[in-house]
Each structure stands twice: as structure tokens, then as C-alpha cells.
Amino acid sequence: AQKVTQAQTEISVVEKEDVTLDCVYETRDTTYYLFWYKQPPSGELVFLIRRNSFDEQNEISGRYSWNFQKSTSSFNFTITASQVVDSAVYFCALTQGAQKLVFGQGTRLTINP
Amino acid sequence: ETGVTQTPRHLVMGMTNKKSLKCEQHLGHNAMYWYKQSAKKPLELMFVYSLEERVENNSVPSRFSPECPNSSHLFLHLHTLQPEDSALYLCASSHGLAGGSEETQYFGPGTRLLVL
């Protein structure tokens, strides 16, 4: 069965530091999709990125970057020059069949001024 | 309104009450979802609707009853809940036509439910 592990329960850094959130997944599917979502204190899950299993290119979007490595079944997320507004819970998710997502436990990120 | 909206944002109810949660999506999507998020647990998928038909019921107790009258609206009717049902209930939607695993789900802000 599919499984997503976010081993870091909580991370706390000082503003402007770089921080990496780890995500390790398990699946027997050859085609799958990985996602990252951000959940600020307001509660809404905000979609950040979707990556398919055939595309191992790293992606950068502003201060955010993602490193997908199939060899280690990891899809890590790095925030460069963190800001207080980045404080949130971040979830990694993996598709399980059609229209189903399996979520990790989430990593609570706190950026201190 | 844009995106996915949910009402109410907060709800307190007794175990004998009946209440309903409402979700509305303004994205032209055809699939809608209910999730439960409890403290210290991963998000749990409860129900999936595609083109107004329920396609997934993830072993949810019958005290939770979903309703999807059209592709834009989704309700979760609650009755005789237990204190352990207290959680954040999140609604999501996706395109849904292809039914493929590549679809991105977009979430609403959630309803924080407290059962006394």
C-alpha cells in the first residue's frame, strides 16, 4: 500500500535561514504523482506543486524548490531565505489510485523573526 | 467568491444535535471530497463524489451522511456525533472528468467542529 513519511514533526528556524522538509514515499505503482500542500493557521490546504513519477527534474519557484529522487523515493522541499509568512504545516501527498491521495503526517514549520 | 468555500467555519454541537456542513466550489470541477483532520493524525479521506455520484465511502460511520445535489455543492449531514468526531473537516474539489490520479485537489478552509 502507498505510504508517505514526513519524519520531521516540527522544525524551527530563524528568519532568512534555508530549511528543507523531507518526504519519503512508498508505492508499487509505476505511474504516480506527488504533491506538496501548505496549511497555514487558517486551516486551508494550499496547493504548492504536483510532480509525476516520470519527471525527475528539480523545480524552482521563487524561494521554493523541490528535489525529486526516485532512487531514494524522496521528494524534498526547500525554502530559501525563509520568512515568517512561511510558518505553517506542510504536507507531502502521494496518489493512491484514481482520485485518492495519501498524506504524510505533516511537518510544522516555525520561522522566528 | 473564488475557489472552494465552506460554511460554517466553526461549529459546536451536542451529541444529540443534527447539523450540516456545506461546501461550494467555484472552479467548474466535477469531483468533490470530504476529509477529516484530527489532531496528530494524517488527513483521512471520508467520501468522494464524481459527477454527483458517490464513488468512495471510506468506512465512515453512518452518523456522517454526505449529499451532493450538483457538481458545485457538497454537504455533510451530522447526527448523534461523538466527542471523538471533533476535528477539522475539509472539503476539496478536482476536475474529475478523467478520473485520473494526476488530478490536483483544491481545498477549502475547513469547518472546525467541536462535539460536546
PDB file of C-alpha atoms in Angstrom:
ATOM      1  CA  ALA A   1       0.000   0.000   0.000  1.00  0.00           C
ATOM      2  CA  GLN A   2       1.043   3.568  -0.531  1.00  0.00           C
ATOM      3  CA  LYS A   3       2.687   5.367   2.341  1.00  0.00           C
ATOM      4  CA  VAL A   4       4.162   8.818   2.905  1.00  0.00           C
ATOM      5  CA  THR A   5       6.583   9.548   5.727  1.00  0.00           C
ATOM      6  CA  GLN A   6       7.489  13.006   6.911  1.00  0.00           C
ATOM      7  CA  ALA A   7       9.914  12.210   9.672  1.00  0.00           C
ATOM      8  CA  GLN A   8      10.309  15.810  10.845  1.00  0.00           C
ATOM      9  CA  THR A   9       7.360  16.577  13.091  1.00  0.00           C
ATOM     10  CA  GLU A  10       8.446  20.120  13.883  1.00  0.00           C
ATOM     11  CA  ILE A  11      11.164  22.428  12.608  1.00  0.00           C
ATOM     12  CA  SER A  12      12.025  25.842  13.976  1.00  0.00           C
ATOM     13  CA  VAL A  13      14.481  28.202  12.295  1.00  0.00           C
ATOM     14  CA  VAL A  14      15.332  31.860  12.354  1.00  0.00           C
ATOM     15  CA  GLU A  15      14.160  34.066   9.526  1.00  0.00           C
ATOM     16  CA  LYS A  16      16.402  34.098   6.419  1.00  0.00           C
ATOM     17  CA  GLU A  17      17.726  30.620   7.086  1.00  0.00           C
ATOM     18  CA  ASP A  18      17.242  27.930   4.458  1.00  0.00           C
ATOM     19  CA  VAL A  19      15.181  24.944   5.522  1.00  0.00           C
ATOM     20  CA  THR A  20      14.485  21.556   3.923  1.00  0.00           C
ATOM     21  CA  LEU A  21      11.411  19.460   4.607  1.00  0.00           C
ATOM     22  CA  ASP A  22      11.820  15.766   3.946  1.00  0.00           C
ATOM     23  CA  CYS A  23       9.305  13.451   2.316  1.00  0.00           C
ATOM     24  CA  VAL A  24       9.845   9.730   1.698  1.00  0.00           C
ATOM     25  CA  TYR A  25       7.216   7.652  -0.025  1.00  0.00           C
ATOM     26  CA  GLU A  26       6.402   4.022  -0.763  1.00  0.00           C
ATOM     27  CA  THR A  27       4.440   2.792  -3.744  1.00  0.00           C
ATOM     28  CA  ARG A  28       4.360  -0.169  -6.120  1.00  0.00           C
ATOM     29  CA  ASP A  29       2.795   1.898  -8.893  1.00  0.00           C
ATOM     30  CA  THR A  30       4.982   2.794 -11.853  1.00  0.00           C
ATOM     31  CA  THR A  31       2.951   5.911 -12.545  1.00  0.00           C
ATOM     32  CA  TYR A  32       2.160   8.145  -9.612  1.00  0.00           C
ATOM     33  CA  TYR A  33       2.025  11.757  -8.593  1.00  0.00           C
ATOM     34  CA  LEU A  34       3.471  13.585  -5.638  1.00  0.00           C
ATOM     35  CA  PHE A  35       2.183  16.795  -4.117  1.00  0.00           C
ATOM     36  CA  TRP A  36       3.123  19.365  -1.518  1.00  0.00           C
ATOM     37  CA  TYR A  37       0.499  21.400   0.317  1.00  0.00           C
ATOM     38  CA  LYS A  38       0.855  24.229   2.823  1.00  0.00           C
ATOM     39  CA  GLN A  39      -1.611  24.594   5.707  1.00  0.00           C
ATOM     40  CA  PRO A  40      -1.404  27.990   7.429  1.00  0.00           C
ATOM     41  CA  PRO A  41      -3.141  28.571  10.777  1.00  0.00           C
ATOM     42  CA  SER A  42      -6.352  29.474   8.935  1.00  0.00           C
ATOM     43  CA  GLY A  43      -6.732  25.776   8.061  1.00  0.00           C
ATOM     44  CA  GLU A  44      -6.970  25.751   4.283  1.00  0.00           C
ATOM     45  CA  LEU A  45      -4.578  23.443   2.449  1.00  0.00           C
ATOM     46  CA  VAL A  46      -2.857  25.444  -0.262  1.00  0.00           C
ATOM     47  CA  PHE A  47      -1.568  23.530  -3.258  1.00  0.00           C
ATOM     48  CA  LEU A  48       2.122  24.161  -3.942  1.00  0.00           C
ATOM     49  CA  ILE A  49       3.310  21.631  -6.511  1.00  0.00           C
ATOM     50  CA  ARG A  50       2.477  18.421  -8.361  1.00  0.00           C
ATOM     51  CA  ARG A  51       5.164  16.179  -9.814  1.00  0.00           C
ATOM     52  CA  ASN A  52       4.704  12.990 -11.853  1.00  0.00           C
ATOM     53  CA  SER A  53       6.889   9.935 -11.482  1.00  0.00           C
ATOM     54  CA  PHE A  54       8.454  10.306 -14.926  1.00  0.00           C
ATOM     55  CA  ASP A  55       9.745  13.793 -14.374  1.00  0.00           C
ATOM     56  CA  GLU A  56      12.748  13.876 -12.080  1.00  0.00           C
ATOM     57  CA  GLN A  57      13.781  17.404 -12.931  1.00  0.00           C
ATOM     58  CA  ASN A  58      14.104  19.619  -9.925  1.00  0.00           C
ATOM     59  CA  GLU A  59      11.768  22.564  -9.830  1.00  0.00           C
ATOM     60  CA  ILE A  60      12.236  26.063  -8.520  1.00  0.00           C
ATOM     61  CA  SER A  61       9.523  28.604  -7.890  1.00  0.00           C
ATOM     62  CA  GLY A  62      10.817  31.762  -6.295  1.00  0.00           C
ATOM     63  CA  ARG A  63      12.184  30.843  -2.869  1.00  0.00           C
ATOM     64  CA  TYR A  64      10.724  27.335  -3.104  1.00  0.00           C
ATOM     65  CA  SER A  65      12.481  24.371  -4.699  1.00  0.00           C
ATOM     66  CA  TRP A  66      11.750  20.676  -4.885  1.00  0.00           C
ATOM     67  CA  ASN A  67      14.160  17.768  -5.247  1.00  0.00           C
ATOM     68  CA  PHE A  68      12.587  14.558  -6.574  1.00  0.00           C
ATOM     69  CA  GLN A  69      14.778  11.464  -6.442  1.00  0.00           C
ATOM     70  CA  LYS A  70      13.193   8.199  -7.498  1.00  0.00           C
ATOM     71  CA  SER A  71      16.255   6.212  -6.467  1.00  0.00           C
ATOM     72  CA  THR A  72      15.654   7.121  -2.838  1.00  0.00           C
ATOM     73  CA  SER A  73      11.856   7.560  -3.101  1.00  0.00           C
ATOM     74  CA  SER A  74      12.138  11.091  -1.818  1.00  0.00           C
ATOM     75  CA  PHE A  75      10.513  14.384  -2.727  1.00  0.00           C
ATOM     76  CA  ASN A  76      12.092  17.035  -0.540  1.00  0.00           C
ATOM     77  CA  PHE A  77      11.058  20.668  -0.311  1.00  0.00           C
ATOM     78  CA  THR A  78      13.469  23.528   0.372  1.00  0.00           C
ATOM     79  CA  ILE A  79      12.604  27.075   1.325  1.00  0.00           C
ATOM     80  CA  THR A  80      15.443  29.516   0.733  1.00  0.00           C
ATOM     81  CA  ALA A  81      15.761  32.666   2.825  1.00  0.00           C
ATOM     82  CA  SER A  82      12.749  31.732   4.947  1.00  0.00           C
ATOM     83  CA  GLN A  83      10.236  34.347   6.065  1.00  0.00           C
ATOM     84  CA  VAL A  84       7.796  34.478   8.965  1.00  0.00           C
ATOM     85  CA  VAL A  85       4.919  34.048   6.490  1.00  0.00           C
ATOM     86  CA  ASP A  86       6.299  30.609   5.626  1.00  0.00           C
ATOM     87  CA  SER A  87       5.251  29.380   9.082  1.00  0.00           C
ATOM     88  CA  ALA A  88       2.686  26.637   8.517  1.00  0.00           C
ATOM     89  CA  VAL A  89       2.204  22.891   8.472  1.00  0.00           C
ATOM     90  CA  TYR A  90       3.449  21.350   5.236  1.00  0.00           C
ATOM     91  CA  PHE A  91       2.058  18.101   3.867  1.00  0.00           C
ATOM     92  CA  CYS A  92       3.503  15.774   1.282  1.00  0.00           C
ATOM     93  CA  ALA A  93       0.985  13.539  -0.521  1.00  0.00           C
ATOM     94  CA  LEU A  94       1.018  10.623  -2.967  1.00  0.00           C
ATOM     95  CA  THR A  95      -1.692   9.404  -5.309  1.00  0.00           C
ATOM     96  CA  GLN A  96      -3.375   6.110  -4.494  1.00  0.00           C
ATOM     97  CA  GLY A  97      -5.391   5.025  -7.495  1.00  0.00           C
ATOM     98  CA  ALA A  98      -7.741   7.475  -9.109  1.00  0.00           C
ATOM     99  CA  GLN A  99      -8.884  10.475  -7.151  1.00  0.00           C
ATOM    100  CA  LYS A 100      -7.274   9.404  -3.870  1.00  0.00           C
ATOM    101  CA  LEU A 101      -4.392  10.960  -2.015  1.00  0.00           C
ATOM    102  CA  VAL A 102      -2.352   9.550   0.847  1.00  0.00           C
ATOM    103  CA  PHE A 103      -0.938  12.268   3.073  1.00  0.00           C
ATOM    104  CA  GLY A 104       2.057  12.292   5.341  1.00  0.00           C
ATOM    105  CA  GLN A 105       1.728  13.354   8.962  1.00  0.00           C
ATOM    106  CA  GLY A 106       2.870  16.874   8.144  1.00  0.00           C
ATOM    107  CA  THR A 107       5.803  19.000   9.297  1.00  0.00           C
ATOM    108  CA  ARG A 108       5.090  22.053  11.425  1.00  0.00           C
ATOM    109  CA  LEU A 109       7.494  24.780  10.344  1.00  0.00           C
ATOM    110  CA  THR A 110       8.026  27.822  12.550  1.00  0.00           C
ATOM    111  CA  ILE A 111      10.044  30.756  11.276  1.00  0.00           C
ATOM    112  CA  ASN A 112      11.132  33.021  14.091  1.00  0.00           C
ATOM    113  CA  PRO A 113      11.851  36.698  13.458  1.00  0.00           C
TER     114      PRO A 113
ATOM    115  CA  GLU B   1     -16.300  34.065  -4.266  1.00  0.00           C
ATOM    116  CA  THR B   2     -13.484  32.071  -5.742  1.00  0.00           C
ATOM    117  CA  GLY B   3     -12.032  28.643  -5.081  1.00  0.00           C
ATOM    118  CA  VAL B   4     -13.631  26.373  -2.519  1.00  0.00           C
ATOM    119  CA  THR B   5     -15.709  27.805   0.317  1.00  0.00           C
ATOM    120  CA  GLN B   6     -17.023  26.099   3.434  1.00  0.00           C
ATOM    121  CA  THR B   7     -19.618  27.111   5.986  1.00  0.00           C
ATOM    122  CA  PRO B   8     -19.755  27.348   8.868  1.00  0.00           C
ATOM    123  CA  ARG B   9     -16.099  27.887   9.725  1.00  0.00           C
ATOM    124  CA  HIS B  10     -16.694  26.868  13.346  1.00  0.00           C
ATOM    125  CA  LEU B  11     -19.394  24.653  14.855  1.00  0.00           C
ATOM    126  CA  VAL B  12     -20.101  23.481  18.377  1.00  0.00           C
ATOM    127  CA  MET B  13     -22.763  20.820  18.785  1.00  0.00           C
ATOM    128  CA  GLY B  14     -24.101  18.445  21.367  1.00  0.00           C
ATOM    129  CA  MET B  15     -24.200  14.718  20.814  1.00  0.00           C
ATOM    130  CA  THR B  16     -27.945  14.780  20.174  1.00  0.00           C
ATOM    131  CA  ASN B  17     -27.917  17.630  17.669  1.00  0.00           C
ATOM    132  CA  LYS B  18     -28.273  17.460  13.914  1.00  0.00           C
ATOM    133  CA  LYS B  19     -26.244  19.869  11.828  1.00  0.00           C
ATOM    134  CA  SER B  20     -24.924  20.157   8.273  1.00  0.00           C
ATOM    135  CA  LEU B  21     -21.646  21.325   6.811  1.00  0.00           C
ATOM    136  CA  LYS B  22     -21.727  22.997   3.433  1.00  0.00           C
ATOM    137  CA  CYS B  23     -19.079  23.152   0.730  1.00  0.00           C
ATOM    138  CA  GLU B  24     -19.242  25.077  -2.527  1.00  0.00           C
ATOM    139  CA  GLN B  25     -16.676  25.103  -5.305  1.00  0.00           C
ATOM    140  CA  HIS B  26     -16.424  27.884  -7.900  1.00  0.00           C
ATOM    141  CA  LEU B  27     -13.815  26.157 -10.084  1.00  0.00           C
ATOM    142  CA  GLY B  28     -16.050  24.287 -12.530  1.00  0.00           C
ATOM    143  CA  HIS B  29     -14.857  20.955 -11.141  1.00  0.00           C
ATOM    144  CA  ASN B  30     -16.727  17.664 -11.265  1.00  0.00           C
ATOM    145  CA  ALA B  31     -15.309  15.794  -8.289  1.00  0.00           C
ATOM    146  CA  MET B  32     -15.656  16.743  -4.618  1.00  0.00           C
ATOM    147  CA  TYR B  33     -14.234  15.245  -1.452  1.00  0.00           C
ATOM    148  CA  TRP B  34     -14.689  15.289   2.322  1.00  0.00           C
ATOM    149  CA  TYR B  35     -11.654  14.820   4.566  1.00  0.00           C
ATOM    150  CA  LYS B  36     -11.319  14.645   8.334  1.00  0.00           C
ATOM    151  CA  GLN B  37      -8.257  16.097  10.048  1.00  0.00           C
ATOM    152  CA  SER B  38      -7.865  15.153  13.715  1.00  0.00           C
ATOM    153  CA  ALA B  39      -5.048  16.238  15.959  1.00  0.00           C
ATOM    154  CA  LYS B  40      -1.921  14.161  15.449  1.00  0.00           C
ATOM    155  CA  LYS B  41      -3.434  12.057  12.655  1.00  0.00           C
ATOM    156  CA  PRO B  42      -2.941  12.236   8.906  1.00  0.00           C
ATOM    157  CA  LEU B  43      -5.766  13.578   6.792  1.00  0.00           C
ATOM    158  CA  GLU B  44      -8.390  10.889   6.352  1.00  0.00           C
ATOM    159  CA  LEU B  45     -10.446  10.692   3.179  1.00  0.00           C
ATOM    160  CA  MET B  46     -14.113  10.210   4.032  1.00  0.00           C
ATOM    161  CA  PHE B  47     -16.110  10.475   0.799  1.00  0.00           C
ATOM    162  CA  VAL B  48     -15.556  11.104  -2.904  1.00  0.00           C
ATOM    163  CA  TYR B  49     -18.205  12.283  -5.341  1.00  0.00           C
ATOM    164  CA  SER B  50     -17.706  12.336  -9.085  1.00  0.00           C
ATOM    165  CA  LEU B  51     -20.393  13.905 -11.282  1.00  0.00           C
ATOM    166  CA  GLU B  52     -22.698  13.892  -8.255  1.00  0.00           C
ATOM    167  CA  GLU B  53     -22.337  10.153  -7.669  1.00  0.00           C
ATOM    168  CA  ARG B  54     -20.628   8.785  -4.598  1.00  0.00           C
ATOM    169  CA  VAL B  55     -17.615   6.760  -5.754  1.00  0.00           C
ATOM    170  CA  GLU B  56     -15.871   6.296  -2.433  1.00  0.00           C
ATOM    171  CA  ASN B  57     -17.026   5.731   1.110  1.00  0.00           C
ATOM    172  CA  ASN B  58     -14.032   5.129   3.287  1.00  0.00           C
ATOM    173  CA  SER B  59     -15.689   3.077   6.041  1.00  0.00           C
ATOM    174  CA  VAL B  60     -17.243   6.161   7.558  1.00  0.00           C
ATOM    175  CA  PRO B  61     -19.834   5.680  10.344  1.00  0.00           C
ATOM    176  CA  SER B  62     -23.427   6.238   9.315  1.00  0.00           C
ATOM    177  CA  ARG B  63     -23.731   9.237  11.642  1.00  0.00           C
ATOM    178  CA  PHE B  64     -21.986  11.092   8.796  1.00  0.00           C
ATOM    179  CA  SER B  65     -24.205  11.378   5.734  1.00  0.00           C
ATOM    180  CA  PRO B  66     -22.952  13.140   2.583  1.00  0.00           C
ATOM    181  CA  GLU B  67     -25.107  14.741  -0.077  1.00  0.00           C
ATOM    182  CA  CYS B  68     -24.087  16.120  -3.468  1.00  0.00           C
ATOM    183  CA  PRO B  69     -27.083  17.799  -5.155  1.00  0.00           C
ATOM    184  CA  ASN B  70     -24.984  19.170  -8.034  1.00  0.00           C
ATOM    185  CA  SER B  71     -21.358  19.373  -9.059  1.00  0.00           C
ATOM    186  CA  SER B  72     -20.832  22.674  -7.233  1.00  0.00           C
ATOM    187  CA  HIS B  73     -22.241  21.781  -3.824  1.00  0.00           C
ATOM    188  CA  LEU B  74     -21.431  19.147  -1.248  1.00  0.00           C
ATOM    189  CA  PHE B  75     -22.977  18.702   2.176  1.00  0.00           C
ATOM    190  CA  LEU B  76     -22.070  16.611   5.180  1.00  0.00           C
ATOM    191  CA  HIS B  77     -25.040  15.931   7.436  1.00  0.00           C
ATOM    192  CA  LEU B  78     -24.151  15.170  11.037  1.00  0.00           C
ATOM    193  CA  HIS B  79     -26.297  13.458  13.662  1.00  0.00           C
ATOM    194  CA  THR B  80     -25.662  11.852  17.051  1.00  0.00           C
ATOM    195  CA  LEU B  81     -21.953  12.543  16.857  1.00  0.00           C
ATOM    196  CA  GLN B  82     -19.414  11.524  19.477  1.00  0.00           C
ATOM    197  CA  PRO B  83     -16.763  13.710  21.122  1.00  0.00           C
ATOM    198  CA  GLU B  84     -14.071  11.837  19.144  1.00  0.00           C
ATOM    199  CA  ASP B  85     -15.646  13.245  15.967  1.00  0.00           C
ATOM    200  CA  SER B  86     -14.327  16.667  16.919  1.00  0.00           C
ATOM    201  CA  ALA B  87     -11.931  17.640  14.130  1.00  0.00           C
ATOM    202  CA  LEU B  88     -11.331  19.922  11.176  1.00  0.00           C
ATOM    203  CA  TYR B  89     -13.481  18.838   8.238  1.00  0.00           C
ATOM    204  CA  LEU B  90     -12.030  19.803   4.902  1.00  0.00           C
ATOM    205  CA  CYS B  91     -13.733  19.850   1.555  1.00  0.00           C
ATOM    206  CA  ALA B  92     -11.809  19.621  -1.724  1.00  0.00           C
ATOM    207  CA  SER B  93     -12.575  19.547  -5.419  1.00  0.00           C
ATOM    208  CA  SER B  94     -10.797  18.470  -8.615  1.00  0.00           C
ATOM    209  CA  HIS B  95     -11.567  18.381 -12.330  1.00  0.00           C
ATOM    210  CA  GLY B  96     -12.777  14.818 -12.023  1.00  0.00           C
ATOM    211  CA  LEU B  97     -13.667  14.146 -15.641  1.00  0.00           C
ATOM    212  CA  ALA B  98     -10.729  11.916 -16.437  1.00  0.00           C
ATOM    213  CA  GLY B  99     -10.780  10.349 -13.004  1.00  0.00           C
ATOM    214  CA  GLY B 100      -7.048  10.120 -13.239  1.00  0.00           C
ATOM    215  CA  SER B 101      -4.569  10.097 -10.443  1.00  0.00           C
ATOM    216  CA  GLU B 102      -2.847  13.186 -11.779  1.00  0.00           C
ATOM    217  CA  GLU B 103      -5.604  15.491 -10.693  1.00  0.00           C
ATOM    218  CA  THR B 104      -4.810  18.211  -8.240  1.00  0.00           C
ATOM    219  CA  GLN B 105      -7.247  18.648  -5.389  1.00  0.00           C
ATOM    220  CA  TYR B 106      -8.035  22.167  -4.203  1.00  0.00           C
ATOM    221  CA  PHE B 107      -9.143  22.580  -0.621  1.00  0.00           C
ATOM    222  CA  GLY B 108     -11.499  24.852   1.267  1.00  0.00           C
ATOM    223  CA  PRO B 109     -10.683  26.483   4.621  1.00  0.00           C
ATOM    224  CA  GLY B 110     -12.414  23.784   6.629  1.00  0.00           C
ATOM    225  CA  THR B 111     -15.009  23.656   9.394  1.00  0.00           C
ATOM    226  CA  ARG B 112     -13.683  23.248  12.932  1.00  0.00           C
ATOM    227  CA  LEU B 113     -16.178  21.011  14.690  1.00  0.00           C
ATOM    228  CA  LEU B 114     -16.381  20.511  18.439  1.00  0.00           C
ATOM    229  CA  VAL B 115     -18.745  17.862  19.777  1.00  0.00           C
ATOM    230  CA  LEU B 116     -19.626  18.214  23.456  1.00  0.00           C
TER     231      LEU B 116
END
